[in-house]
mmCIF file of C-alpha atoms in Angstrom:
data_model
loop_
_atom_site.group_PDB
_atom_site.id
_atom_site.type_symbol
_atom_site.label_atom_id
_atom_site.label_comp_id
_atom_site.label_asym_id
_atom_site.label_seq_id
_atom_site.Cartn_x
_atom_site.Cartn_y
_atom_site.Cartn_z
ATOM 1 C CA MET A 1 -112.787 47.624 52.060
ATOM 2 C CA PRO A 2 -109.826 45.295 51.631
ATOM 3 C CA VAL A 3 -106.321 46.837 51.314
ATOM 4 C CA PRO A 4 -103.809 44.810 49.486
ATOM 5 C CA SER A 5 -100.758 44.100 51.691
ATOM 6 C CA GLY A 6 -98.540 43.343 48.743
ATOM 7 C CA THR A 7 -97.304 39.826 50.131
ATOM 8 C CA GLY A 8 -98.734 36.526 49.141
ATOM 9 C CA GLY A 9 -102.117 37.807 48.358
ATOM 10 C CA ALA A 10 -102.912 38.498 51.969
ATOM 11 C CA THR A 11 -105.193 41.407 52.714
ATOM 12 C CA LEU A 12 -105.816 43.796 55.586
ATOM 13 C CA THR A 13 -109.460 44.318 56.412
ATOM 14 C CA GLY A 14 -111.127 47.148 58.369
ATOM 15 C CA THR A 15 -109.983 50.679 58.686
ATOM 16 C CA ALA A 16 -106.256 51.332 58.035
ATOM 17 C CA PRO A 17 -104.275 52.929 60.689
ATOM 18 C CA ALA A 18 -103.756 56.680 60.428
ATOM 19 C CA SER A 19 -99.964 56.227 59.914
ATOM 20 C CA LEU A 20 -100.437 53.649 57.098
ATOM 21 C CA SER A 21 -103.005 55.861 55.554
ATOM 22 C CA LYS A 22 -100.645 58.881 55.392
ATOM 23 C CA ARG A 23 -98.000 56.679 53.873
ATOM 24 C CA LEU A 24 -100.144 55.112 51.280
ATOM 25 C CA PHE A 25 -102.278 58.330 50.475
ATOM 26 C CA PRO A 26 -100.197 61.468 50.940
ATOM 27 C CA SER A 27 -102.202 64.506 51.620
ATOM 28 C CA GLN A 28 -103.030 66.969 48.838
ATOM 29 C CA LYS A 29 -101.472 69.783 50.804
ATOM 30 C CA THR A 30 -98.039 68.256 50.609
ATOM 31 C CA ALA A 31 -98.230 67.031 47.062
ATOM 32 C CA CYS A 32 -99.882 70.087 45.337
ATOM 33 C CA PRO A 33 -97.130 72.542 46.112
ATOM 34 C CA ALA A 34 -94.397 70.161 44.921
ATOM 35 C CA MET A 35 -96.313 69.502 41.692
ATOM 36 C CA THR A 36 -96.846 73.219 41.060
ATOM 37 C CA ILE A 37 -93.169 73.991 41.623
ATOM 38 C CA SER A 38 -92.167 71.184 39.304
ATOM 39 C CA LEU A 39 -94.636 72.360 36.584
ATOM 40 C CA LEU A 40 -93.274 75.874 36.846
ATOM 41 C CA GLU A 41 -89.787 74.886 36.614
ATOM 42 C CA ARG A 42 -90.536 72.727 33.543
ATOM 43 C CA ASP A 43 -92.857 74.802 31.464
ATOM 44 C CA PHE A 44 -91.697 78.291 32.481
ATOM 45 C CA PRO A 45 -87.818 78.590 32.121
ATOM 46 C CA ASN A 46 -86.199 81.811 33.243
ATOM 47 C CA ASP A 47 -85.171 84.132 30.419
ATOM 48 C CA HIS A 48 -82.376 86.414 31.606
ATOM 49 C CA LEU A 49 -80.508 86.554 28.255
ATOM 50 C CA PRO A 50 -80.481 90.430 28.189
ATOM 51 C CA LEU A 51 -78.690 90.569 31.708
ATOM 52 C CA LEU A 52 -76.439 87.760 30.548
ATOM 53 C CA ARG A 53 -75.388 89.677 27.399
ATOM 54 C CA TRP A 54 -74.802 92.760 29.384
ATOM 55 C CA LEU A 55 -72.668 90.973 31.959
ATOM 56 C CA ILE A 56 -70.441 89.490 29.123
ATOM 57 C CA PHE A 57 -70.036 92.831 27.514
ATOM 58 C CA THR A 58 -69.280 94.633 30.799
ATOM 59 C CA GLY A 59 -66.788 91.904 31.743
ATOM 60 C CA VAL A 60 -64.864 92.277 28.512
ATOM 61 C CA SER A 61 -64.899 96.079 29.081
ATOM 62 C CA ALA A 62 -63.762 95.765 32.697
ATOM 63 C CA PHE A 63 -60.874 93.484 31.471
ATOM 64 C CA GLY A 64 -59.823 96.138 29.059
ATOM 65 C CA PHE A 65 -59.911 98.792 31.747
ATOM 66 C CA ALA A 66 -58.084 96.638 34.173
ATOM 67 C CA LEU A 67 -55.219 96.286 31.571
ATOM 68 C CA ALA A 68 -55.138 100.028 31.014
ATOM 69 C CA TRP A 69 -54.900 100.455 34.733
ATOM 70 C CA HIS A 70 -52.122 97.943 35.033
ATOM 71 C CA TYR A 71 -49.951 99.785 32.507
ATOM 72 C CA GLY A 72 -50.470 103.134 34.102
ATOM 73 C CA LEU A 73 -52.586 104.736 31.358
ATOM 74 C CA PHE A 74 -55.202 105.981 33.737
ATOM 75 C CA HIS A 75 -52.713 107.533 35.962
ATOM 76 C CA LEU A 76 -51.079 109.108 33.022
ATOM 77 C CA MET A 77 -54.406 110.490 31.796
ATOM 78 C CA LEU A 78 -55.407 111.959 35.237
ATOM 79 C CA ALA A 79 -51.904 113.400 35.623
ATOM 80 C CA SER A 80 -51.773 115.016 32.216
ATOM 81 C CA ASP A 81 -55.423 116.422 32.319
ATOM 82 C CA LYS A 82 -55.323 119.452 34.328
ATOM 83 C CA THR A 83 -58.925 120.299 33.614
ATOM 84 C CA TYR A 84 -60.228 117.083 35.210
ATOM 85 C CA ILE A 85 -62.673 116.664 32.349
ATOM 86 C CA SER A 86 -61.548 113.047 31.811
ATOM 87 C CA ALA A 87 -62.136 112.251 35.511
ATOM 88 C CA ILE A 88 -65.643 113.654 35.102
ATOM 89 C CA ILE A 89 -66.291 111.656 31.994
ATOM 90 C CA GLY A 90 -65.107 108.370 33.923
ATOM 91 C CA VAL A 91 -67.473 109.210 36.797
ATOM 92 C CA LEU A 92 -70.442 109.815 34.571
ATOM 93 C CA TYR A 93 -69.637 106.645 32.617
ATOM 94 C CA ILE A 94 -69.628 104.489 35.814
ATOM 95 C CA ALA A 95 -72.852 106.108 37.102
ATOM 96 C CA THR A 96 -74.604 105.525 33.717
ATOM 97 C CA THR A 97 -73.353 101.935 33.479
ATOM 98 C CA ALA A 98 -74.974 101.311 36.857
ATOM 99 C CA HIS A 99 -78.147 102.749 35.611
ATOM 100 C CA CYS A 100 -77.932 100.482 32.555
ATOM 101 C CA PHE A 101 -77.484 97.329 34.715
ATOM 102 C CA VAL A 102 -80.539 98.248 36.867
ATOM 103 C CA ARG A 103 -82.664 98.647 33.643
ATOM 104 C CA THR A 104 -81.340 95.436 32.117
ATOM 105 C CA ALA A 105 -82.195 93.569 35.243
ATOM 106 C CA VAL A 106 -85.730 95.087 35.199
ATOM 107 C CA ILE A 107 -86.207 94.194 31.540
ATOM 108 C CA SER A 108 -84.843 90.641 32.134
ATOM 109 C CA ARG A 109 -87.332 90.083 34.955
ATOM 110 C CA GLU A 110 -90.185 91.508 32.927
ATOM 111 C CA THR A 111 -89.379 89.278 30.109
ATOM 112 C CA ASP A 112 -89.200 86.232 32.316
ATOM 113 C CA SER A 113 -92.592 87.255 33.694
ATOM 114 C CA ALA A 114 -94.034 87.786 30.183
ATOM 115 C CA GLN A 115 -92.806 84.328 29.046
ATOM 116 C CA ARG A 116 -94.758 82.754 32.070
ATOM 117 C CA VAL A 117 -97.888 84.797 31.213
ATOM 118 C CA PHE A 118 -97.625 83.743 27.601
ATOM 119 C CA ALA A 119 -97.255 80.138 28.510
ATOM 120 C CA LEU A 120 -100.319 80.316 30.795
ATOM 121 C CA VAL A 121 -102.592 82.158 28.569
ATOM 122 C CA SER A 122 -101.613 80.548 25.194
ATOM 123 C CA ARG A 123 -102.720 77.149 26.380
ATOM 124 C CA GLY A 124 -106.204 77.795 25.245
ATOM 125 C CA ALA A 125 -108.825 80.616 25.733
ATOM 126 C CA PRO A 126 -108.918 81.066 29.447
ATOM 127 C CA ASP A 127 -111.542 83.034 31.295
ATOM 128 C CA LEU A 128 -109.468 85.728 32.695
ATOM 129 C CA ARG A 129 -110.858 87.827 35.456
ATOM 130 C CA VAL A 130 -109.451 90.531 37.737
ATOM 131 C CA VAL A 131 -109.360 90.014 41.453
ATOM 132 C CA GLY A 132 -107.990 93.155 43.159
ATOM 133 C CA ASP A 133 -104.632 93.795 41.479
ATOM 134 C CA ASN A 134 -104.259 90.226 40.282
ATOM 135 C CA VAL A 135 -105.404 88.485 37.106
ATOM 136 C CA ILE A 136 -106.833 84.976 37.602
ATOM 137 C CA THR A 137 -107.317 82.368 34.943
ATOM 138 C CA ALA A 138 -110.410 79.949 34.900
ATOM 139 C CA ASP A 139 -108.535 77.276 36.968
ATOM 140 C CA GLY A 140 -107.560 79.737 39.609
ATOM 141 C CA THR A 141 -103.961 80.331 38.583
ATOM 142 C CA ARG A 142 -102.677 83.892 39.226
ATOM 143 C CA LEU A 143 -100.762 85.485 36.462
ATOM 144 C CA PRO A 144 -97.107 86.447 37.411
ATOM 145 C CA ALA A 145 -96.887 90.030 38.460
ATOM 146 C CA GLY A 146 -95.369 92.374 35.986
ATOM 147 C CA GLN A 147 -95.911 95.175 33.315
ATOM 148 C CA VAL A 148 -97.522 92.675 30.867
ATOM 149 C CA THR A 149 -100.009 91.268 33.604
ATOM 150 C CA GLY A 150 -100.730 94.995 34.426
ATOM 151 C CA HIS A 151 -101.625 95.714 30.744
ATOM 152 C CA ILE A 152 -103.877 92.490 30.508
ATOM 153 C CA ARG A 153 -105.531 93.766 33.639
ATOM 154 C CA ASN A 154 -106.269 97.116 32.094
ATOM 155 C CA LEU A 155 -107.598 95.422 29.095
ATOM 156 C CA ILE A 156 -110.002 93.279 31.015
ATOM 157 C CA LEU A 157 -111.292 96.322 32.960
ATOM 158 C CA LYS A 158 -111.710 98.385 29.884
ATOM 159 C CA ALA A 159 -113.654 95.699 28.057
ATOM 160 C CA GLY A 160 -115.995 95.404 31.082
ATOM 161 C CA LEU A 161 -116.466 99.055 31.388
ATOM 162 C CA GLN A 162 -117.084 100.126 27.680
ATOM 163 C CA GLY A 163 -119.572 97.346 26.871
ATOM 164 C CA LYS A 164 -120.195 95.754 23.556
ATOM 165 C CA GLN A 165 -117.606 97.789 21.441
ATOM 166 C CA ARG A 166 -114.545 96.871 19.623
ATOM 167 C CA LEU A 167 -111.721 96.666 22.181
ATOM 168 C CA ASP A 168 -109.003 99.068 20.933
ATOM 169 C CA GLN A 169 -105.729 98.747 22.892
ATOM 170 C CA THR A 170 -103.703 101.392 21.073
ATOM 171 C CA LEU A 171 -103.539 103.838 23.803
ATOM 172 C CA LEU A 172 -102.776 101.125 26.330
ATOM 173 C CA LEU A 173 -99.901 99.805 24.210
ATOM 174 C CA ARG A 174 -98.528 103.337 23.950
ATOM 175 C CA GLY A 175 -98.562 103.552 27.714
ATOM 176 C CA LEU A 176 -96.886 100.190 28.024
ATOM 177 C CA ALA A 177 -94.223 101.225 25.464
ATOM 178 C CA ASP A 178 -93.458 104.510 27.508
ATOM 179 C CA ALA A 179 -93.298 102.591 30.823
ATOM 180 C CA LEU A 180 -90.700 100.083 29.202
ATOM 181 C CA ARG A 181 -88.695 102.460 27.051
ATOM 182 C CA GLY A 182 -88.895 105.675 28.902
ATOM 183 C CA PRO A 183 -85.977 105.244 31.415
ATOM 184 C CA ASN A 184 -83.741 103.984 28.670
ATOM 185 C CA GLN A 185 -83.617 107.474 27.222
ATOM 186 C CA LEU A 186 -81.015 108.351 29.804
ATOM 187 C CA GLY A 187 -78.452 106.284 27.793
ATOM 188 C CA THR A 188 -78.843 108.471 24.778
ATOM 189 C CA PHE A 189 -78.542 111.670 26.687
ATOM 190 C CA ALA A 190 -75.525 110.266 28.728
ATOM 191 C CA SER A 191 -73.698 109.015 25.578
ATOM 192 C CA ASP A 192 -74.204 112.392 23.833
ATOM 193 C CA ALA A 193 -73.089 114.232 26.968
ATOM 194 C CA LEU A 194 -69.858 112.180 27.220
ATOM 195 C CA LEU A 195 -69.072 112.972 23.533
ATOM 196 C CA LYS A 196 -69.695 116.633 23.953
ATOM 197 C CA LEU A 197 -67.583 116.720 27.099
ATOM 198 C CA GLY A 198 -64.741 115.127 25.084
ATOM 199 C CA LEU A 199 -65.302 117.770 22.490
ATOM 200 C CA LEU A 200 -65.331 120.524 25.179
ATOM 201 C CA GLY A 201 -61.949 119.061 26.501
ATOM 202 C CA THR A 202 -60.534 119.374 22.908
ATOM 203 C CA ILE A 203 -61.463 122.962 22.637
ATOM 204 C CA VAL A 204 -60.044 123.779 26.219
ATOM 205 C CA GLY A 205 -56.873 121.943 25.283
ATOM 206 C CA PHE A 206 -56.368 123.948 22.027
ATOM 207 C CA ILE A 207 -56.944 127.092 24.011
ATOM 208 C CA LEU A 208 -54.310 126.038 26.540
ATOM 209 C CA MET A 209 -52.024 125.027 23.807
ATOM 210 C CA LEU A 210 -52.242 128.236 21.699
ATOM 211 C CA ALA A 211 -52.358 130.716 24.633
ATOM 212 C CA PRO A 212 -48.523 130.769 25.149
ATOM 213 C CA ILE A 213 -47.940 131.838 21.429
ATOM 214 C CA ALA A 214 -49.020 135.408 22.174
ATOM 215 C CA GLY A 215 -46.202 136.111 24.590
ATOM 216 C CA LEU A 216 -43.553 133.934 22.791
ATOM 217 C CA ASP A 217 -40.200 135.572 22.289
ATOM 218 C CA ALA A 218 -38.177 133.756 19.844
ATOM 219 C CA ALA A 219 -34.855 135.178 21.022
ATOM 220 C CA ASP A 220 -35.478 134.015 24.565
ATOM 221 C CA ARG A 221 -34.667 130.230 24.712
ATOM 222 C CA ALA A 222 -36.177 130.018 28.228
ATOM 223 C CA SER A 223 -39.465 131.583 27.172
ATOM 224 C CA VAL A 224 -39.553 129.222 24.115
ATOM 225 C CA LYS A 225 -38.853 126.224 26.419
ATOM 226 C CA SER A 226 -41.645 127.301 28.836
ATOM 227 C CA SER A 227 -44.036 127.883 26.033
ATOM 228 C CA MET A 228 -43.315 124.511 24.423
ATOM 229 C CA GLY A 229 -44.116 122.870 27.816
ATOM 230 C CA LEU A 230 -47.448 124.770 28.059
ATOM 231 C CA MET A 231 -48.326 123.814 24.545
ATOM 232 C CA SER A 232 -47.598 120.187 25.218
ATOM 233 C CA ASP A 233 -49.832 120.304 28.312
ATOM 234 C CA GLY A 234 -52.668 121.817 26.235
ATOM 235 C CA MET A 235 -52.247 119.080 23.596
ATOM 236 C CA ALA A 236 -52.480 116.467 26.228
ATOM 237 C CA VAL A 237 -55.606 117.838 27.587
ATOM 238 C CA ALA A 238 -57.174 117.909 24.135
ATOM 239 C CA MET A 239 -56.203 114.396 23.368
ATOM 240 C CA TYR A 240 -56.930 112.544 26.515
ATOM 241 C CA THR A 241 -60.287 114.239 26.890
ATOM 242 C CA THR A 242 -61.217 113.419 23.281
ATOM 243 C CA LEU A 243 -60.100 109.799 23.714
ATOM 244 C CA SER A 244 -62.040 109.283 26.973
ATOM 245 C CA GLY A 245 -65.167 110.987 25.780
ATOM 246 C CA LEU A 246 -65.220 108.811 22.412
ATOM 247 C CA ILE A 247 -64.624 105.535 24.335
ATOM 248 C CA GLY A 248 -67.145 106.266 26.930
ATOM 249 C CA SER A 249 -69.688 107.347 24.422
ATOM 250 C CA ILE A 250 -69.289 104.146 22.294
ATOM 251 C CA LEU A 251 -69.400 101.727 25.150
ATOM 252 C CA LEU A 252 -72.628 103.348 26.502
ATOM 253 C CA GLN A 253 -74.246 103.368 23.097
ATOM 254 C CA THR A 254 -73.376 99.616 22.893
ATOM 255 C CA GLN A 255 -74.940 98.898 26.258
ATOM 256 C CA TYR A 256 -78.137 100.765 25.657
ATOM 257 C CA TYR A 257 -78.427 99.386 22.138
ATOM 258 C CA MET A 258 -78.490 95.930 23.766
ATOM 259 C CA LEU A 259 -81.055 97.133 26.266
ATOM 260 C CA ASP A 260 -83.228 98.732 23.582
ATOM 261 C CA GLY A 261 -83.272 95.551 21.616
ATOM 262 C CA ALA A 262 -84.359 93.522 24.636
ATOM 263 C CA THR A 263 -87.142 96.057 25.405
ATOM 264 C CA ALA A 264 -88.401 95.942 21.896
ATOM 265 C CA ARG A 265 -88.634 91.976 22.019
ATOM 266 C CA LEU A 266 -90.464 92.325 25.223
ATOM 267 C CA PHE A 267 -92.950 94.725 23.762
ATOM 268 C CA ALA A 268 -93.399 92.625 20.649
ATOM 269 C CA LEU A 269 -94.187 89.668 22.823
ATOM 270 C CA ALA A 270 -96.692 91.624 24.880
ATOM 271 C CA THR A 271 -98.274 92.781 21.688
ATOM 272 C CA ASP A 272 -98.672 89.357 20.109
ATOM 273 C CA LEU A 273 -99.968 87.871 23.425
ATOM 274 C CA THR A 274 -102.664 90.453 24.007
ATOM 275 C CA GLU A 275 -103.841 90.684 20.341
ATOM 276 C CA VAL A 276 -104.119 87.072 19.756
ATOM 277 C CA PHE A 277 -105.118 85.501 23.072
ATOM 278 C CA VAL A 278 -106.627 88.301 25.072
ATOM 279 C CA VAL A 279 -108.323 90.889 22.931
ATOM 280 C CA SER A 280 -109.863 88.236 20.662
ATOM 281 C CA VAL A 281 -111.273 86.298 23.672
ATOM 282 C CA LEU A 282 -112.630 89.476 25.401
ATOM 283 C CA GLU A 283 -114.389 90.583 22.127
ATOM 284 C CA ARG A 284 -115.768 87.186 21.706
ATOM 285 C CA GLU A 285 -117.227 87.058 25.199
ATOM 286 C CA GLN A 286 -118.756 90.401 24.551
ATOM 287 C CA ASP A 287 -120.336 89.289 21.342
ATOM 288 C CA GLY A 288 -121.590 86.084 22.947
#
């Protein structure tokens, strides 16, 4: 078969050399991965907005804490609080913030995976099938791993096992909701615990403040001076623990509020995807 040489209409006859053939017709093994990566990058953009929002909020909070540290407010609080309740509140806040970061990263990754699954499944009515732990479309594309893909896998298996019956995913959706929202409940407990620790510090501070009054001798100026110092220490404990508890509780509630919103959006996406593009297809295949 003649192969055009591209110059003056001359042709090359016979079998083309192997090197020339590789240059003119690159192998599929080299081209396919590049095309697949390009397709994924174009059609499936990453969605890490929950993590970005958390980083912005935490960055602003860290800037405020840095200012407080620079002006010696933390040192003053720790030196004035003899009960160390404020320090305990600070440690619990840091630990819970780390937990919120981990959960936000997980939800961001699951949202990214769900967006990719939605883009693959919503292109038509694909013939989804389960191969091991994976869900494969009709063209051989494997759905990205994640909670949503696991939910779709359970729906396919349930539809195949129950036969020609209406596919009800209520219980499976409840399980998915528990898996997504369950670990977030630590935020509610932690913010409430910080607030109650602050109130506990208030009560302890008032006890320390009122304790010297019982032995106060108004005629003894040294006793009055000592009692006033003890009352001042008790008031400092009450105020600093209340302030640290309130600030820590508000900041944690804000973080977990953003996390719960991202989780709710992910669950809504999973519900829409499965109800419209998965359950309807599986029920139609059963009727057919």
